């Protein structure tokens, strides 16, 4: 008996039709429920209608939370921590320095390295020196004032002790956007008058600089910190 040709193609076509029909029937509810693509530790990809575990790749819940700025964005945003703001407001730091002063350079490097916001006053002219003597009773540099507390000369141990007691962070908390103010003379220069007579009069009236000397500014009552340091 001769084999009947054509039965196999017909059977194969029927099987393909059945497979496509079943595939569509299975995928319809899966699409309705949501299908999760899961990549296993061995790199194999599988699909499930159940959410993948938290440590699985491709898990939407493992994405970083929206709305939180990155570290680099926060560093450049100009944000100042509350504890640093409080210390700056209660005990502002003023640094008095002069030219060709090695201890002044060392003290400045210490303040910059620790991230202390400060105002720098330069003492170079005779008027500056006279104002410094009225302010501190001495003419030595550097000098650091933390609130109303004056520290003459540079001592890392002493400066650290007082800055810690004032509440300044031990490590820099300044943002990358922070810019230090430029140094300014302790006594601002006065404009000279056009005539010699007026110039002499200006020098006589400009010599007293009590209005600009910090010692003349009313100071709040001393505050004692837990460490016993008075500001």
Short mmCIF file of C-alpha atoms in Angstrom, two decimals:
data_model
loop_
_atom_site.label_atom_id
_atom_site.label_comp_id
_atom_site.label_asym_id
_atom_site.label_seq_id
_atom_site.Cartn_x
_atom_site.Cartn_y
_atom_site.Cartn_z
CA UNK A 1 0.00 0.00 0.00
CA UNK A 2 1.35 3.39 -0.96
CA UNK A 3 1.73 5.94 1.82
CA UNK A 4 -0.76 8.70 1.76
CA UNK A 5 1.04 11.99 1.20
CA UNK A 6 -0.31 15.25 2.53
CA UNK A 7 -1.46 13.93 5.93
CA UNK A 8 1.73 15.15 7.71
CA UNK A 9 1.56 18.77 6.43
CA UNK A 10 -2.07 18.93 7.40
CA UNK A 11 -1.28 17.56 10.85
CA UNK A 12 1.68 19.98 11.31
CA UNK A 13 -0.45 22.97 10.32
CA UNK A 14 -3.16 21.97 12.73
CA UNK A 15 -0.60 21.69 15.55
CA UNK A 16 0.82 25.17 14.82
CA UNK A 17 -2.69 26.64 14.82
CA UNK A 18 -3.44 24.95 18.13
CA UNK A 19 -0.15 26.18 19.67
CA UNK A 20 -0.77 29.78 18.63
CA UNK A 21 -4.29 29.62 19.96
CA UNK A 22 -3.14 28.26 23.33
CA UNK A 23 -0.31 30.83 23.50
CA UNK A 24 -2.73 33.69 22.98
CA UNK A 25 -5.07 32.26 25.59
CA UNK A 26 -2.25 32.01 28.15
CA UNK A 27 -0.72 35.43 27.44
CA UNK A 28 -4.03 37.31 27.64
CA UNK A 29 -4.55 36.88 31.41
CA UNK A 30 -0.80 37.31 32.02
CA UNK A 31 -0.88 40.68 30.30
CA UNK A 32 -3.95 41.64 32.25
CA UNK A 33 -2.26 40.77 35.58
CA UNK A 34 1.19 42.19 34.70
CA UNK A 35 4.30 40.19 33.92
CA UNK A 36 7.59 40.74 35.77
CA UNK A 37 10.92 40.11 34.11
CA UNK A 38 13.35 38.57 36.62
CA UNK A 39 17.08 38.14 36.05
CA UNK A 40 18.55 35.55 38.39
CA UNK A 41 22.04 35.55 39.92
CA UNK A 42 23.18 33.19 37.17
CA UNK A 43 21.97 35.57 34.47
CA UNK A 44 18.96 33.51 33.49
CA UNK A 45 15.84 35.46 32.60
CA UNK A 46 12.42 34.30 33.75
CA UNK A 47 8.94 35.77 33.77
CA UNK A 48 6.36 35.69 36.55
CA UNK A 49 3.09 37.29 37.51
CA UNK A 50 4.51 37.77 41.04
CA UNK A 51 6.77 40.76 41.93
CA UNK A 52 10.46 39.85 42.08
CA UNK A 53 12.26 39.89 45.44
CA UNK A 54 13.84 43.16 46.57
CA UNK A 55 17.38 42.08 45.69
CA UNK A 56 16.52 40.90 42.20
CA UNK A 57 17.67 42.84 39.17
CA UNK A 58 14.98 44.79 37.36
CA UNK A 59 12.89 45.24 40.50
CA UNK A 60 11.16 48.64 40.32
CA UNK A 61 11.17 48.86 44.12
CA UNK A 62 14.98 48.74 44.12
CA UNK A 63 15.22 52.06 42.28
CA UNK A 64 16.47 55.09 44.28
CA UNK A 65 13.68 57.03 45.91
CA UNK A 66 12.47 59.97 43.87
CA UNK A 67 12.93 63.48 45.19
CA UNK A 68 16.16 62.88 47.15
CA UNK A 69 19.06 64.99 45.85
CA UNK A 70 22.30 63.26 45.14
CA UNK A 71 25.35 63.91 47.32
CA UNK A 72 26.98 66.08 44.68
CA UNK A 73 23.79 68.14 44.27
CA UNK A 74 23.47 68.68 48.02
CA UNK A 75 27.13 69.67 48.31
CA UNK A 76 26.73 72.34 45.63
CA UNK A 77 23.37 73.65 46.84
CA UNK A 78 24.73 76.01 49.49
CA UNK A 79 23.03 74.09 52.32
CA UNK A 80 24.29 74.93 55.83
CA UNK A 81 23.54 72.49 58.69
CA UNK A 82 21.45 73.94 61.55
CA UNK A 83 24.17 73.36 64.17
CA UNK A 84 26.67 75.36 62.10
CA UNK A 85 24.15 78.17 61.58
CA UNK A 86 23.53 78.31 65.33
CA UNK A 87 27.24 78.51 66.15
CA UNK A 88 27.77 81.23 63.52
CA UNK A 89 24.90 83.27 64.93
CA UNK A 90 25.83 82.96 68.60
CA UNK A 91 29.62 83.00 68.37
CA UNK A 92 30.86 84.57 65.11
CA UNK A 93 34.56 84.05 64.45
CA UNK A 94 36.87 86.95 63.56
CA UNK A 95 40.49 86.28 62.61
CA UNK A 96 43.07 89.09 62.97
CA UNK A 97 46.23 88.65 60.89
CA UNK A 98 49.06 90.59 59.27
CA UNK A 99 51.55 90.34 56.45
CA UNK A 100 54.69 88.20 56.78
CA UNK A 101 53.22 86.42 59.79
CA UNK A 102 53.92 82.68 59.79
CA UNK A 103 51.66 81.91 62.79
CA UNK A 104 48.88 83.83 61.00
CA UNK A 105 49.26 81.57 57.95
CA UNK A 106 49.17 78.48 60.17
CA UNK A 107 46.04 79.69 61.95
CA UNK A 108 44.31 80.52 58.67
CA UNK A 109 45.10 77.07 57.30
CA UNK A 110 43.64 75.51 60.44
CA UNK A 111 40.38 77.45 60.13
CA UNK A 112 40.08 76.67 56.42
CA UNK A 113 40.85 73.00 56.95
CA UNK A 114 38.24 72.63 59.65
CA UNK A 115 35.66 74.55 57.61
CA UNK A 116 35.14 77.41 60.06
CA UNK A 117 33.29 80.41 58.56
CA UNK A 118 35.15 83.52 59.70
CA UNK A 119 35.78 87.17 58.93
CA UNK A 120 39.42 88.15 58.46
CA UNK A 121 40.66 91.56 59.55
CA UNK A 122 44.14 92.60 58.45
CA UNK A 123 46.42 94.59 60.75
CA UNK A 124 49.04 96.38 58.64
CA UNK A 125 48.76 100.14 59.09
CA UNK A 126 49.51 102.22 62.18
CA UNK A 127 45.79 102.83 62.59
CA UNK A 128 45.19 99.09 62.47
CA UNK A 129 47.78 98.48 65.17
CA UNK A 130 46.34 101.21 67.39
CA UNK A 131 42.85 99.76 66.97
CA UNK A 132 44.11 96.27 67.82
CA UNK A 133 45.71 97.58 71.03
CA UNK A 134 42.43 99.19 72.05
CA UNK A 135 40.59 96.01 71.18
CA UNK A 136 42.80 93.45 72.90
CA UNK A 137 45.33 95.38 74.97
CA UNK A 138 48.18 93.88 72.91
CA UNK A 139 49.67 94.18 69.46
CA UNK A 140 50.63 90.54 68.85
CA UNK A 141 49.26 88.46 65.98
CA UNK A 142 47.38 86.36 65.19
CA UNK A 143 44.33 86.85 67.35
CA UNK A 144 41.08 84.94 67.17
CA UNK A 145 37.77 86.08 68.61
CA UNK A 146 34.92 83.63 69.10
CA UNK A 147 31.94 85.66 70.17
CA UNK A 148 33.38 87.93 72.87
CA UNK A 149 36.20 85.52 73.74
CA UNK A 150 39.66 86.59 72.54
CA UNK A 151 42.52 84.14 72.02
CA UNK A 152 45.92 85.77 71.50
CA UNK A 153 48.48 83.86 69.45
CA UNK A 154 48.03 80.55 67.65
CA UNK A 155 47.59 77.34 69.60
CA UNK A 156 45.81 74.50 67.85
CA UNK A 157 44.86 72.91 71.16
CA UNK A 158 43.38 76.12 72.54
CA UNK A 159 41.62 77.10 69.32
CA UNK A 160 40.14 73.61 69.04
CA UNK A 161 38.94 73.71 72.64
CA UNK A 162 37.08 76.99 72.22
CA UNK A 163 35.63 76.16 68.79
CA UNK A 164 34.35 72.83 70.11
CA UNK A 165 32.78 74.55 73.12
CA UNK A 166 31.09 77.09 70.82
CA UNK A 167 29.43 74.24 68.91
CA UNK A 168 31.35 74.37 65.64
CA UNK A 169 31.55 71.01 63.80
CA UNK A 170 34.84 69.16 64.21
CA UNK A 171 34.93 68.53 60.45
CA UNK A 172 33.99 70.85 57.63
CA UNK A 173 30.24 71.05 57.01
CA UNK A 174 30.47 73.87 54.47
CA UNK A 175 28.98 73.28 51.05
CA UNK A 176 31.02 73.44 47.87
CA UNK A 177 29.18 76.66 46.99
CA UNK A 178 30.45 78.51 50.08
CA UNK A 179 32.80 81.42 49.37
CA UNK A 180 34.78 83.11 52.13
CA UNK A 181 34.55 86.90 52.32
CA UNK A 182 37.69 88.75 51.27
CA UNK A 183 39.92 90.05 54.08
CA UNK A 184 39.45 93.71 54.99
CA UNK A 185 41.54 96.17 57.04
CA UNK A 186 40.71 96.50 60.71
CA UNK A 187 40.43 100.25 60.12
CA UNK A 188 38.91 101.21 56.80
CA UNK A 189 40.93 103.83 54.91
CA UNK A 190 39.49 107.34 54.84
CA UNK A 191 39.34 109.34 51.64
CA UNK A 192 41.76 112.30 51.70
CA UNK A 193 40.38 115.78 51.11
CA UNK A 194 41.59 117.90 48.24
CA UNK A 195 43.42 120.49 50.37
CA UNK A 196 46.18 119.97 52.92
CA UNK A 197 44.16 121.72 55.61
CA UNK A 198 41.16 119.51 55.06
CA UNK A 199 43.45 116.49 54.90
CA UNK A 200 44.99 117.34 58.29
CA UNK A 201 41.53 117.79 59.75
CA UNK A 202 40.46 114.46 58.32
CA UNK A 203 43.44 112.71 59.91
CA UNK A 204 42.65 114.23 63.29
CA UNK A 205 39.02 113.19 63.17
CA UNK A 206 39.74 109.81 61.62
CA UNK A 207 42.22 108.68 64.25
CA UNK A 208 39.60 107.71 66.84
CA UNK A 209 38.02 104.58 65.37
CA UNK A 210 35.90 103.63 68.36
CA UNK A 211 32.83 103.33 66.13
CA UNK A 212 34.53 100.60 64.10
CA UNK A 213 36.36 98.80 66.89
CA UNK A 214 34.51 95.61 67.91
CA UNK A 215 35.37 96.32 71.57
CA UNK A 216 32.92 99.20 71.54
CA UNK A 217 30.00 97.03 70.43
CA UNK A 218 27.73 96.02 73.36
CA UNK A 219 28.35 92.40 74.27
CA UNK A 220 25.77 90.01 75.65
CA UNK A 221 26.37 88.57 79.15
CA UNK A 222 28.95 85.76 79.17
CA UNK A 223 27.62 82.28 78.48
CA UNK A 224 29.16 79.31 80.23
CA UNK A 225 29.30 76.09 78.19
CA UNK A 226 29.18 72.59 79.69
CA UNK A 227 32.97 72.53 79.44
CA UNK A 228 33.27 75.60 81.64
CA UNK A 229 34.46 77.92 78.86
CA UNK A 230 33.03 81.43 78.98
CA UNK A 231 32.22 83.41 75.82
#
